[in-house]
Structure formats: C-alpha cells, structure tokens
Amino acid sequence: ELKVEQNPLFLSMQEGKNYTIYCNYSTTSDRLYWYRQDPGKSLESLFVLLSNGAVKQEGRLMASLDTKARLSTLHITAAVHDLSATYFCAVDRPGGSNYKLTFGKGTLLTVNP
Amino acid sequence: GAVVSQHPSRVICKSGTSVKIECRSLDFQATTMFWYRQFPKQSLMLMATSNEGSKATYEQGVEKDKFLINHASLTLSTLTVTSAHPEDSSFYICSAKRGTDTQYFGPGTRLTVL
C-alpha cells in the first residue's frame, strides 16, 4: 500500500523567511504532484514532477524530486502572506493505467506579517 | 484549457433524501473521472474511479450502493448520494483526465445533510 507522508503538518512562519515542506512516499511512483488549497476551495495545481532530479520553480515556490530517496521538497523563499494555504503532495499509485493519486495529509502554512 | 466544473457548489438536504452532484469537463473529453471526499481539515480521500461507459471502481470501504456513480459521456460524471445522513456531510471534489494526462480538479461541492 502506497503511503505518503508530509511534514510538517502545521507551519507558521514570518514574512520574508524561508522554509521547506517535505513529502516522503513509500513505493516507486511515476509522478509526484504539489497542490495548493485555499479555505473552502478546491485544489490548484502547482507542480508536476516526472523524473529523478526534476526541479521546478514558480515565483517563491520551488519543488524538487529525488526518486531514489522517494522524497520531494517544496521550498518557500521569502514568504509572503498570500502564500498562506494548505499544501498537498500527491503521488501516482504504482501499476494500472488510471494514475490514481494518493495524497499526503497536507501542510497548513500560515505566513504572519 | 482543461476546465472542470461541478454543480451544485453547495447543497443542503434533509436526512434520508438523495442528492446528485454533476462533474463536467468543459473543454476536453475525459477518459477517466475521479470522485474524492474531504472532511474538514483533512486530506482528500479517493472514493471511486469511473471510465466512460463502464462501471465505476470503488475504493475499499466505500459503499457502492450508497454512492452511485454514472459516467454516461466523455464530459459528464454524476455522483448520487442515496439516503443521505449527517455523516455524509463533506466536501466532494471530482477530477477528470484524458489519457495519461494529469488530473484536473473541479471546484468542489459542499454537502450538508441536516
């Protein structure tokens, strides 16, 4: 059974600071995703990581993937209040053609002025 | 492109009634659609996977007779919560994909059962 663990689950940080969210998964997978969810809203796709060593950046967010370690990171640079949200990583389940996703529990990020 | 809509966005119903939620892919044909539920402050849990024209595949622990899924066309899937009870109150999110493409998520439907 594929397990996806995120940490930390709660993150309170000051504006301007840097921090990293970690996502570990238990079995080999083809793809890893990062999503953002605002309160009461659905998921917004941030990144799709397809291969070992993949790194993607968008604004103050950068995601990387190490398939050997089964680890992805979401790095936040110089945080601003607008980044406050819940961030989920999700991994394709191995096998089959439907690419079912297993989600981590999410990291609730609060950026304080 | 790749827009997925859900209707309704919010629904309140009485215990014992049935509620239908629609999921549409607006600008692409979805070979597969997924239904998730999310309880407050929790993660998304996959309920079922549906392919157009075939029966849905339900995840372990999800009652298929309670959560009826129909994927009648390449752009529409419906989830019917039958004989709803307060414990069915949740945020239901659908997603759609074409081929091996990524999943595109709908805006979600908040169901409250009184």
Coordinates of N, CA and C in Angstrom, one line a residue:
Chain A
E1 N 0.9 -1.2 0.0 CA 0.0 0.0 0.0 C 0.9 1.2 0.0
L2 N 0.6 2.1 -0.9 CA 1.4 3.4 -1.0 C 1.0 4.3 0.1
K3 N 2.0 4.8 0.8 CA 1.8 5.8 1.9 C 2.6 7.1 1.5
V4 N 1.9 8.2 1.8 CA 2.5 9.5 1.5 C 2.5 10.3 2.8
E5 N 3.7 10.7 3.2 CA 3.8 11.4 4.5 C 4.4 12.8 4.2
Q6 N 3.7 13.8 4.8 CA 4.2 15.2 4.7 C 4.6 15.6 6.1
N7 N 5.6 16.5 6.1 CA 5.9 17.2 7.3 C 6.6 18.5 7.0
P8 N 6.3 19.5 7.8 CA 5.4 19.4 9.0 C 3.9 19.5 8.5
L9 N 3.0 19.2 9.4 CA 1.6 19.3 9.1 C 1.1 20.7 9.3
F10 N 1.8 21.4 10.2 CA 1.4 22.8 10.5 C 2.7 23.6 10.5
L11 N 2.7 24.8 9.8 CA 3.8 25.6 9.7 C 3.4 27.1 9.8
S12 N 4.0 27.7 10.8 CA 3.7 29.1 11.0 C 5.0 29.9 10.8
M13 N 5.1 30.8 9.8 CA 6.3 31.4 9.6 C 6.1 32.9 9.3
Q14 N 7.2 33.7 9.5 CA 7.1 35.1 9.3 C 7.4 35.4 7.9
E15 N 6.8 36.5 7.4 CA 7.1 37.0 6.1 C 8.6 37.2 5.9
G16 N 9.1 36.9 4.7 CA 10.5 37.1 4.4 C 11.4 35.9 4.7
K17 N 10.8 34.9 5.5 CA 11.6 33.8 5.9 C 11.5 32.7 4.8
N18 N 12.5 31.7 4.9 CA 12.5 30.6 4.0 C 12.1 29.3 4.8
Y19 N 11.5 28.4 4.1 CA 11.2 27.1 4.8 C 11.0 26.0 3.7
T20 N 11.0 24.8 4.2 CA 10.8 23.6 3.3 C 9.8 22.7 3.8
I21 N 8.9 22.2 3.0 CA 8.0 21.2 3.3 C 8.4 19.9 2.6
Y22 N 8.4 18.8 3.4 CA 8.9 17.5 2.9 C 7.7 16.5 2.6
C23 N 7.9 15.7 1.6 CA 7.0 14.7 1.2 C 7.7 13.4 0.9
N24 N 7.5 12.4 1.8 CA 8.0 11.1 1.6 C 7.0 10.1 1.1
Y25 N 7.3 9.2 0.2 CA 6.4 8.2 -0.2 C 7.0 6.8 -0.2
S26 N 6.2 5.8 -0.1 CA 6.7 4.5 0.3 C 7.1 3.6 -0.8
T27 N 6.5 3.8 -2.0 CA 6.9 2.9 -3.1 C 7.2 3.7 -4.4
T28 N 7.7 3.0 -5.3 CA 8.1 3.6 -6.6 C 6.9 4.2 -7.3
S29 N 7.0 5.4 -7.8 CA 5.9 6.1 -8.5 C 6.4 6.8 -9.7
D30 N 5.5 7.0 -10.6 CA 5.8 7.7 -11.9 C 5.8 9.2 -11.8
R31 N 4.9 9.7 -10.9 CA 4.7 11.2 -10.9 C 4.5 11.6 -9.5
L32 N 4.9 12.9 -9.2 CA 4.6 13.5 -7.9 C 4.0 14.9 -8.2
Y33 N 3.0 15.2 -7.4 CA 2.3 16.5 -7.7 C 2.3 17.3 -6.4
W34 N 2.3 18.6 -6.6 CA 2.1 19.5 -5.5 C 0.9 20.4 -5.8
Y35 N 0.0 20.5 -4.8 CA -1.2 21.3 -4.9 C -1.4 22.3 -3.8
R36 N -2.1 23.3 -4.1 CA -2.4 24.3 -3.1 C -3.9 24.3 -2.9
Q37 N -4.4 24.5 -1.7 CA -5.8 24.6 -1.4 C -6.1 25.7 -0.5
D38 N -6.9 26.7 -0.9 CA -7.3 27.8 0.0 C -8.6 27.3 0.7
P39 N -8.9 27.9 1.9 CA -10.0 27.5 2.7 C -11.3 27.5 1.8
G40 N -12.1 26.4 1.9 CA -13.3 26.4 1.2 C -13.2 26.2 -0.3
K41 N -12.0 26.1 -0.8 CA -11.8 25.9 -2.3 C -11.3 24.6 -2.6
S42 N -11.2 24.3 -3.9 CA -10.7 23.1 -4.4 C -9.2 23.2 -4.6
L43 N -8.6 22.2 -5.3 CA -7.2 22.2 -5.4 C -6.7 23.0 -6.7
E44 N -5.6 23.7 -6.5 CA -4.9 24.4 -7.5 C -3.6 23.6 -7.8
S45 N -3.4 23.2 -9.0 CA -2.1 22.5 -9.3 C -1.0 23.5 -9.3
L46 N 0.1 23.1 -8.6 CA 1.3 23.9 -8.6 C 2.4 23.3 -9.5
F47 N 2.8 22.0 -9.2 CA 3.9 21.4 -9.9 C 3.5 19.9 -10.2
V48 N 4.1 19.4 -11.3 CA 4.1 18.0 -11.6 C 5.6 17.6 -11.8
L49 N 6.1 16.7 -11.1 CA 7.5 16.2 -11.2 C 7.5 14.8 -11.7
L50 N 8.3 14.7 -12.8 CA 8.2 13.4 -13.5 C 9.4 12.5 -13.4
S51 N 10.5 13.1 -13.1 CA 11.7 12.3 -13.1 C 12.7 12.6 -12.0
N52 N 13.6 11.7 -11.7 CA 14.6 12.0 -10.7 C 15.4 13.2 -10.9
G53 N 15.5 14.0 -9.9 CA 16.3 15.3 -10.1 C 15.5 16.4 -10.7
A54 N 14.2 16.2 -10.9 CA 13.4 17.3 -11.5 C 13.3 18.4 -10.5
V55 N 13.4 19.6 -11.0 CA 13.2 20.8 -10.2 C 12.4 21.8 -11.0
K56 N 11.4 22.3 -10.3 CA 10.5 23.3 -11.0 C 10.3 24.5 -10.0
Q57 N 10.2 25.6 -10.6 CA 10.1 26.8 -9.8 C 9.0 27.7 -10.4
E58 N 8.2 28.3 -9.5 CA 7.2 29.3 -9.9 C 7.1 30.3 -8.8
G59 N 7.6 31.5 -9.1 CA 7.6 32.5 -8.1 C 8.5 32.2 -6.9
R60 N 7.9 32.2 -5.7 CA 8.6 32.0 -4.5 C 8.6 30.5 -4.1
L61 N 8.0 29.6 -4.9 CA 8.0 28.2 -4.7 C 8.9 27.4 -5.6
M62 N 9.6 26.5 -5.0 CA 10.4 25.6 -5.8 C 10.2 24.2 -5.4
A63 N 10.0 23.2 -6.3 CA 9.7 21.8 -5.9 C 10.8 21.0 -6.6
S64 N 11.2 20.0 -5.8 CA 12.2 19.0 -6.4 C 11.8 17.6 -6.1
L65 N 12.4 16.7 -6.8 CA 12.1 15.3 -6.6 C 13.4 14.4 -6.6
D66 N 13.5 13.6 -5.6 CA 14.6 12.6 -5.6 C 13.9 11.2 -5.5
T67 N 13.8 10.5 -6.6 CA 13.1 9.3 -6.7 C 13.8 8.2 -5.9
K68 N 15.1 8.3 -5.8 CA 15.9 7.2 -5.1 C 15.6 7.3 -3.6
A69 N 15.5 8.5 -3.1 CA 15.1 8.7 -1.7 C 13.6 8.7 -1.5
R70 N 12.8 8.7 -2.6 CA 11.4 8.8 -2.5 C 11.0 10.0 -1.7
L71 N 11.6 11.1 -2.1 CA 11.4 12.4 -1.3 C 11.2 13.5 -2.3
S72 N 10.2 14.3 -2.0 CA 10.1 15.6 -2.7 C 10.0 16.7 -1.7
T73 N 10.5 17.9 -2.1 CA 10.5 19.0 -1.2 C 9.8 20.2 -1.9
L74 N 9.2 21.0 -1.1 CA 8.6 22.3 -1.6 C 9.2 23.4 -0.8
H75 N 10.1 24.2 -1.5 CA 10.8 25.2 -0.8 C 10.1 26.5 -1.0
I76 N 10.0 27.2 0.1 CA 9.4 28.6 0.1 C 10.5 29.6 0.4
T77 N 10.6 30.5 -0.6 CA 11.6 31.6 -0.4 C 10.9 32.9 -0.1
A78 N 11.4 33.6 0.9 CA 10.9 34.9 1.3 C 9.4 34.9 1.3
A79 N 8.9 34.2 2.2 CA 7.4 34.0 2.3 C 6.7 35.3 2.4
V80 N 5.5 35.3 1.7 CA 4.6 36.5 1.8 C 3.2 35.9 2.3
H81 N 2.4 36.9 2.8 CA 1.1 36.4 3.4 C 0.2 35.7 2.4
D82 N 0.3 36.1 1.1 CA -0.5 35.4 0.1 C -0.2 33.9 -0.1
L83 N 0.9 33.5 0.4 CA 1.2 32.0 0.3 C 0.5 31.2 1.4
S84 N -0.2 31.8 2.3 CA -0.9 31.1 3.4 C -2.0 30.3 2.7
A85 N -1.9 28.9 3.0 CA -2.8 28.0 2.4 C -2.4 26.6 2.9
T86 N -3.2 25.6 2.4 CA -2.8 24.2 2.7 C -2.1 23.6 1.5
Y87 N -1.0 23.0 1.6 CA -0.3 22.4 0.5 C -0.3 20.9 0.6
F88 N -0.6 20.3 -0.5 CA -0.7 18.8 -0.5 C 0.3 18.3 -1.5
C89 N 1.0 17.2 -1.2 CA 1.7 16.5 -2.2 C 0.8 15.2 -2.5
A90 N 1.0 14.7 -3.7 CA 0.2 13.5 -4.1 C 1.1 12.7 -5.1
V91 N 0.9 11.4 -5.0 CA 1.7 10.5 -5.8 C 0.9 9.5 -6.5
D92 N 1.2 9.3 -7.8 CA 0.5 8.3 -8.5 C 0.8 6.9 -7.9
R93 N -0.3 6.1 -7.8 CA -0.1 4.8 -7.3 C 0.5 3.9 -8.4
P94 N 1.4 3.1 -8.0 CA 2.1 2.2 -9.0 C 1.1 1.2 -9.6
G95 N 1.4 0.9 -10.8 CA 0.5 -0.1 -11.5 C -0.7 0.5 -12.1
G96 N -1.3 -0.2 -13.1 CA -2.6 0.3 -13.6 C -2.4 1.5 -14.5
S97 N -3.4 1.8 -15.2 CA -3.4 2.9 -16.2 C -4.2 4.1 -15.8
N98 N -4.8 4.0 -14.6 CA -5.7 5.2 -14.3 C -5.0 6.2 -13.5
Y99 N -3.8 6.0 -13.1 CA -3.0 7.0 -12.4 C -3.8 7.6 -11.2
K100 N -4.2 6.7 -10.3 CA -4.9 7.1 -9.1 C -3.9 7.8 -8.2
L101 N -4.4 8.9 -7.5 CA -3.5 9.6 -6.6 C -3.7 9.3 -5.2
T102 N -2.6 9.2 -4.5 CA -2.6 9.1 -3.0 C -2.1 10.4 -2.5
F103 N -2.8 11.1 -1.6 CA -2.5 12.4 -1.1 C -1.8 12.3 0.3
G104 N -0.9 13.2 0.5 CA -0.4 13.4 1.9 C -1.5 14.1 2.7
K105 N -1.2 14.3 4.0 CA -2.2 14.9 4.9 C -2.3 16.4 4.7
G106 N -1.3 16.9 4.1 CA -1.4 18.4 3.9 C -0.6 19.1 4.9
T107 N -0.1 20.3 4.5 CA 0.7 21.2 5.4 C -0.1 22.5 5.4
L108 N -0.6 22.9 6.6 CA -1.2 24.2 6.7 C -0.2 25.2 7.0
L109 N 0.0 26.1 6.0 CA 1.0 27.1 6.1 C 0.3 28.5 6.4
T110 N 0.8 29.1 7.5 CA 0.4 30.4 7.8 C 1.6 31.3 7.8
V111 N 1.5 32.4 7.0 CA 2.6 33.4 6.9 C 2.1 34.6 7.7
N112 N 2.8 35.0 8.7 CA 2.5 36.1 9.5 C 3.3 37.3 9.2
P113 N 2.6 38.5 9.2 CA 3.3 39.8 8.9 C 4.5 40.0 9.8
Chain B
G1 N -7.2 26.1 -21.0 CA -7.9 24.9 -21.2 C -8.0 24.0 -20.0
A2 N -8.6 22.8 -20.1 CA -8.7 21.8 -19.1 C -9.5 22.3 -17.9
V3 N -10.7 22.7 -18.1 CA -11.6 23.2 -17.1 C -12.6 22.2 -16.7
V4 N -12.8 22.0 -15.4 CA -13.7 21.0 -14.8 C -14.7 21.8 -13.9
S5 N -16.0 21.6 -14.2 CA -17.0 22.3 -13.4 C -17.8 21.2 -12.5
Q6 N -18.3 21.7 -11.4 CA -19.2 20.9 -10.6 C -20.5 21.7 -10.3
H7 N -21.6 20.9 -10.2 CA -22.8 21.5 -9.9 C -23.6 20.6 -9.0
P8 N -24.2 21.1 -7.9 CA -24.1 22.4 -7.4 C -22.8 22.7 -6.6
S9 N -22.6 23.9 -6.3 CA -21.4 24.2 -5.4 C -21.7 23.9 -4.0
R10 N -22.9 24.1 -3.6 CA -23.4 23.9 -2.2 C -24.7 23.3 -2.3
V11 N -25.0 22.3 -1.4 CA -26.3 21.7 -1.3 C -26.6 21.3 0.2
I12 N -27.8 21.7 0.6 CA -28.3 21.3 1.9 C -29.5 20.4 1.7
C13 N -29.5 19.3 2.4 CA -30.7 18.4 2.2 C -31.0 17.8 3.5
K14 N -32.2 17.2 3.6 CA -32.7 16.5 4.8 C -32.2 15.1 4.8
S15 N -32.0 14.6 6.0 CA -31.6 13.2 6.2 C -32.6 12.3 5.5
G16 N -32.1 11.3 4.7 CA -33.0 10.3 4.1 C -33.2 10.6 2.6
T17 N -32.9 11.8 2.2 CA -33.1 12.2 0.8 C -31.8 11.9 0.0
S18 N -31.9 11.9 -1.4 CA -30.8 11.6 -2.2 C -30.4 12.9 -2.9
V19 N -29.1 13.0 -3.2 CA -28.5 14.2 -3.8 C -27.6 13.8 -4.9
K20 N -27.8 14.6 -6.0 CA -27.0 14.3 -7.2 C -26.0 15.4 -7.4
I21 N -24.7 15.1 -7.7 CA -23.7 16.1 -8.0 C -23.2 15.8 -9.4
E22 N -23.1 16.8 -10.2 CA -22.6 16.7 -11.5 C -21.1 17.2 -11.7
C23 N -20.4 16.5 -12.5 CA -19.0 16.9 -12.8 C -18.9 16.9 -14.3
R24 N -18.4 18.0 -14.8 CA -18.3 18.2 -16.3 C -16.9 18.6 -16.6
S25 N -16.4 18.0 -17.7 CA -15.2 18.6 -18.3 C -15.6 19.5 -19.4
L26 N -15.3 20.7 -19.4 CA -15.9 21.7 -20.3 C -15.2 21.8 -21.6
D27 N -13.9 21.6 -21.7 CA -13.2 21.8 -22.9 C -12.3 20.6 -23.3
F28 N -12.6 19.5 -22.8 CA -11.9 18.3 -23.2 C -12.7 17.1 -22.9
Q29 N -12.4 16.0 -23.6 CA -13.1 14.7 -23.3 C -12.3 13.9 -22.3
A30 N -13.0 13.6 -21.2 CA -12.3 12.9 -20.1 C -12.5 11.4 -20.2
T31 N -11.4 10.7 -20.4 CA -11.5 9.2 -20.4 C -11.8 8.7 -19.0
T32 N -11.3 9.4 -18.0 CA -11.4 8.9 -16.6 C -11.8 10.1 -15.8
M33 N -12.8 9.8 -14.8 CA -13.1 10.8 -13.8 C -13.0 10.2 -12.4
F34 N -12.6 11.0 -11.5 CA -12.4 10.5 -10.1 C -13.3 11.3 -9.2
W35 N -13.8 10.7 -8.1 CA -14.5 11.3 -7.1 C -13.8 11.2 -5.7
Y36 N -13.6 12.3 -5.1 CA -13.0 12.4 -3.8 C -13.9 13.0 -2.8
R37 N -13.7 12.7 -1.5 CA -14.3 13.4 -0.4 C -13.3 13.9 0.5
Q38 N -13.6 15.1 1.1 CA -12.7 15.7 2.0 C -13.4 16.2 3.3
F39 N -13.1 15.7 4.4 CA -13.6 16.1 5.7 C -12.8 17.4 6.1
P40 N -13.4 18.2 7.0 CA -12.8 19.4 7.4 C -11.4 19.2 7.9
K41 N -10.4 20.0 7.5 CA -9.1 19.9 7.9 C -8.4 18.6 7.7
Q42 N -8.9 17.8 6.7 CA -8.3 16.5 6.4 C -7.9 16.5 4.9
S43 N -7.3 15.4 4.5 CA -6.8 15.3 3.1 C -7.9 14.8 2.3
L44 N -7.6 14.7 1.0 CA -8.6 14.1 0.0 C -8.5 12.6 0.1
M45 N -9.7 12.0 0.1 CA -9.7 10.5 0.0 C -10.4 10.1 -1.3
L46 N -9.8 9.3 -2.1 CA -10.4 8.8 -3.3 C -11.6 7.9 -3.0
M47 N -12.7 8.2 -3.6 CA -13.9 7.3 -3.4 C -14.0 6.3 -4.5
A48 N -13.9 6.8 -5.7 CA -14.1 5.9 -6.9 C -13.5 6.5 -8.1
T49 N -13.3 5.6 -9.1 CA -12.8 5.9 -10.4 C -13.8 5.5 -11.4
S50 N -14.1 6.3 -12.4 CA -15.1 5.9 -13.4 C -14.5 6.2 -14.8
N51 N -14.7 5.2 -15.6 CA -14.4 5.4 -17.1 C -15.7 5.4 -17.9
E52 N -15.7 6.2 -18.9 CA -16.9 6.4 -19.7 C -17.4 5.1 -20.2
G53 N -18.7 4.8 -19.9 CA -19.4 3.7 -20.5 C -19.2 2.4 -19.7
S54 N -18.4 2.5 -18.6 CA -18.2 1.3 -17.8 C -18.5 1.6 -16.3
K55 N -18.7 0.5 -15.5 CA -19.0 0.7 -14.1 C -17.8 1.3 -13.4
A56 N -18.2 2.0 -12.3 CA -17.1 2.7 -11.5 C -16.4 1.7 -10.7
T57 N -15.2 2.0 -10.4 CA -14.4 1.1 -9.5 C -14.3 1.9 -8.1
Y58 N -14.8 1.2 -7.1 CA -14.8 1.9 -5.8 C -13.6 1.5 -4.9
E59 N -13.2 2.4 -4.1 CA -12.1 2.2 -3.2 C -12.6 1.3 -2.0
Q60 N -11.7 0.7 -1.4 CA -12.1 -0.2 -0.3 C -12.8 0.7 0.8
G61 N -13.9 0.2 1.3 CA -14.6 0.8 2.3 C -15.7 1.8 1.9
V62 N -15.8 2.1 0.6 CA -16.8 3.0 0.0 C -18.0 2.1 -0.5
E63 N -19.1 2.5 0.1 CA -20.3 1.7 -0.3 C -20.9 2.1 -1.7
K64 N -20.8 1.2 -2.6 CA -21.2 1.5 -3.9 C -22.7 1.7 -4.1
D65 N -23.5 1.1 -3.2 CA -24.9 1.3 -3.3 C -25.4 2.6 -2.7
K66 N -24.5 3.2 -1.9 CA -24.8 4.5 -1.3 C -24.3 5.6 -2.2
F67 N -23.2 5.4 -2.8 CA -22.6 6.5 -3.6 C -22.6 5.9 -5.1
L68 N -23.7 6.3 -5.8 CA -23.9 5.8 -7.1 C -23.2 6.8 -8.1
I69 N -22.4 6.2 -9.0 CA -21.6 6.9 -9.9 C -22.0 6.5 -11.3
N70 N -22.3 7.5 -12.1 CA -22.6 7.3 -13.5 C -21.7 8.1 -14.4
H71 N -21.1 7.5 -15.4 CA -20.2 8.3 -16.3 C -20.7 8.0 -17.7
A72 N -21.8 8.7 -18.0 CA -22.6 8.5 -19.2 C -21.9 9.0 -20.5
S73 N -21.1 10.0 -20.4 CA -20.5 10.5 -21.6 C -19.0 10.9 -21.2
L74 N -18.3 11.3 -22.2 CA -16.9 11.7 -22.0 C -16.7 13.0 -21.4
T75 N -17.8 13.7 -21.1 CA -17.7 15.0 -20.5 C -18.6 15.1 -19.2
L76 N -19.2 14.1 -18.8 CA -20.1 14.1 -17.6 C -20.1 12.9 -16.8
S77 N -19.9 13.1 -15.5 CA -20.0 12.1 -14.5 C -20.9 12.6 -13.4
T78 N -21.7 11.7 -12.8 CA -22.5 12.1 -11.7 C -22.3 11.2 -10.5
L79 N -22.4 11.9 -9.3 CA -22.3 11.1 -8.1 C -23.6 11.4 -7.3
T80 N -24.3 10.3 -7.0 CA -25.6 10.4 -6.3 C -25.4 9.8 -4.9
V81 N -25.6 10.6 -3.9 CA -25.5 10.2 -2.5 C -27.0 9.8 -2.1
T82 N -27.2 8.5 -2.0 CA -28.5 8.0 -1.7 C -28.8 7.9 -0.2
S83 N -30.0 8.2 0.2 CA -30.4 8.2 1.6 C -29.3 8.8 2.5
A84 N -29.1 10.1 2.2 CA -28.0 10.8 2.9 C -28.3 10.9 4.4
H85 N -27.2 10.9 5.1 CA -27.3 11.1 6.6 C -26.2 12.1 7.0
P86 N -26.4 12.7 8.1 CA -25.5 13.7 8.5 C -24.0 13.4 8.4
E87 N -23.6 12.1 8.6 CA -22.2 11.7 8.5 C -21.7 11.7 7.0
D88 N -22.6 11.9 6.1 CA -22.2 12.1 4.7 C -21.9 13.5 4.3
S89 N -22.1 14.4 5.3 CA -21.8 15.8 5.1 C -20.3 15.9 4.8
S90 N -19.9 16.5 3.8 CA -18.5 16.6 3.4 C -18.3 17.5 2.2
F91 N -17.1 17.7 1.8 CA -16.7 18.4 0.6 C -16.4 17.3 -0.5
Y92 N -17.1 17.3 -1.5 CA -16.9 16.3 -2.6 C -16.3 17.0 -3.8
I93 N -15.2 16.4 -4.2 CA -14.4 17.0 -5.3 C -14.2 16.0 -6.4
C94 N -14.5 16.4 -7.7 CA -14.2 15.5 -8.8 C -13.0 15.9 -9.5
S95 N -12.5 15.0 -10.3 CA -11.4 15.4 -11.2 C -11.6 14.6 -12.5
A96 N -10.9 15.1 -13.5 CA -11.1 14.5 -14.8 C -9.7 14.5 -15.5
K97 N -9.5 13.4 -16.3 CA -8.2 13.3 -17.0 C -8.5 12.7 -18.4
R98 N -7.6 13.0 -19.3 CA -7.7 12.4 -20.7 C -6.4 11.6 -20.9
G99 N -6.5 10.4 -21.2 CA -5.4 9.6 -21.4 C -4.5 9.5 -20.2
T100 N -3.2 9.7 -20.4 CA -2.2 9.7 -19.3 C -1.9 11.1 -18.8
D101 N -2.7 12.1 -19.2 CA -2.5 13.4 -18.7 C -2.8 13.6 -17.3
T102 N -2.4 14.7 -16.7 CA -2.7 14.9 -15.3 C -4.2 15.1 -15.0
Q103 N -4.5 15.0 -13.7 CA -5.9 15.2 -13.3 C -6.2 16.7 -13.2
Y104 N -7.4 17.1 -13.6 CA -7.8 18.4 -13.4 C -9.0 18.4 -12.5
F105 N -8.9 19.2 -11.4 CA -9.9 19.2 -10.4 C -11.0 20.2 -10.5
G106 N -12.2 19.7 -10.2 CA -13.4 20.6 -10.1 C -13.3 21.5 -8.9
P107 N -14.2 22.5 -8.8 CA -14.2 23.4 -7.7 C -14.8 22.8 -6.4
G108 N -15.4 21.7 -6.4 CA -15.9 21.0 -5.2 C -17.4 21.3 -5.0
T109 N -18.0 20.4 -4.2 CA -19.4 20.6 -3.8 C -19.5 20.3 -2.3
R110 N -20.0 21.3 -1.6 CA -20.2 21.2 -0.2 C -21.5 20.6 0.2
L111 N -21.6 19.4 0.7 CA -22.9 18.8 1.0 C -23.1 18.9 2.5
T112 N -24.2 19.4 2.9 CA -24.6 19.4 4.3 C -26.0 18.7 4.4
V113 N -26.0 17.6 5.3 CA -27.2 16.8 5.5 C -27.7 17.1 6.9
L114 N -28.9 17.6 7.0 CA -29.5 18.0 8.3 C -30.2 16.8 8.9

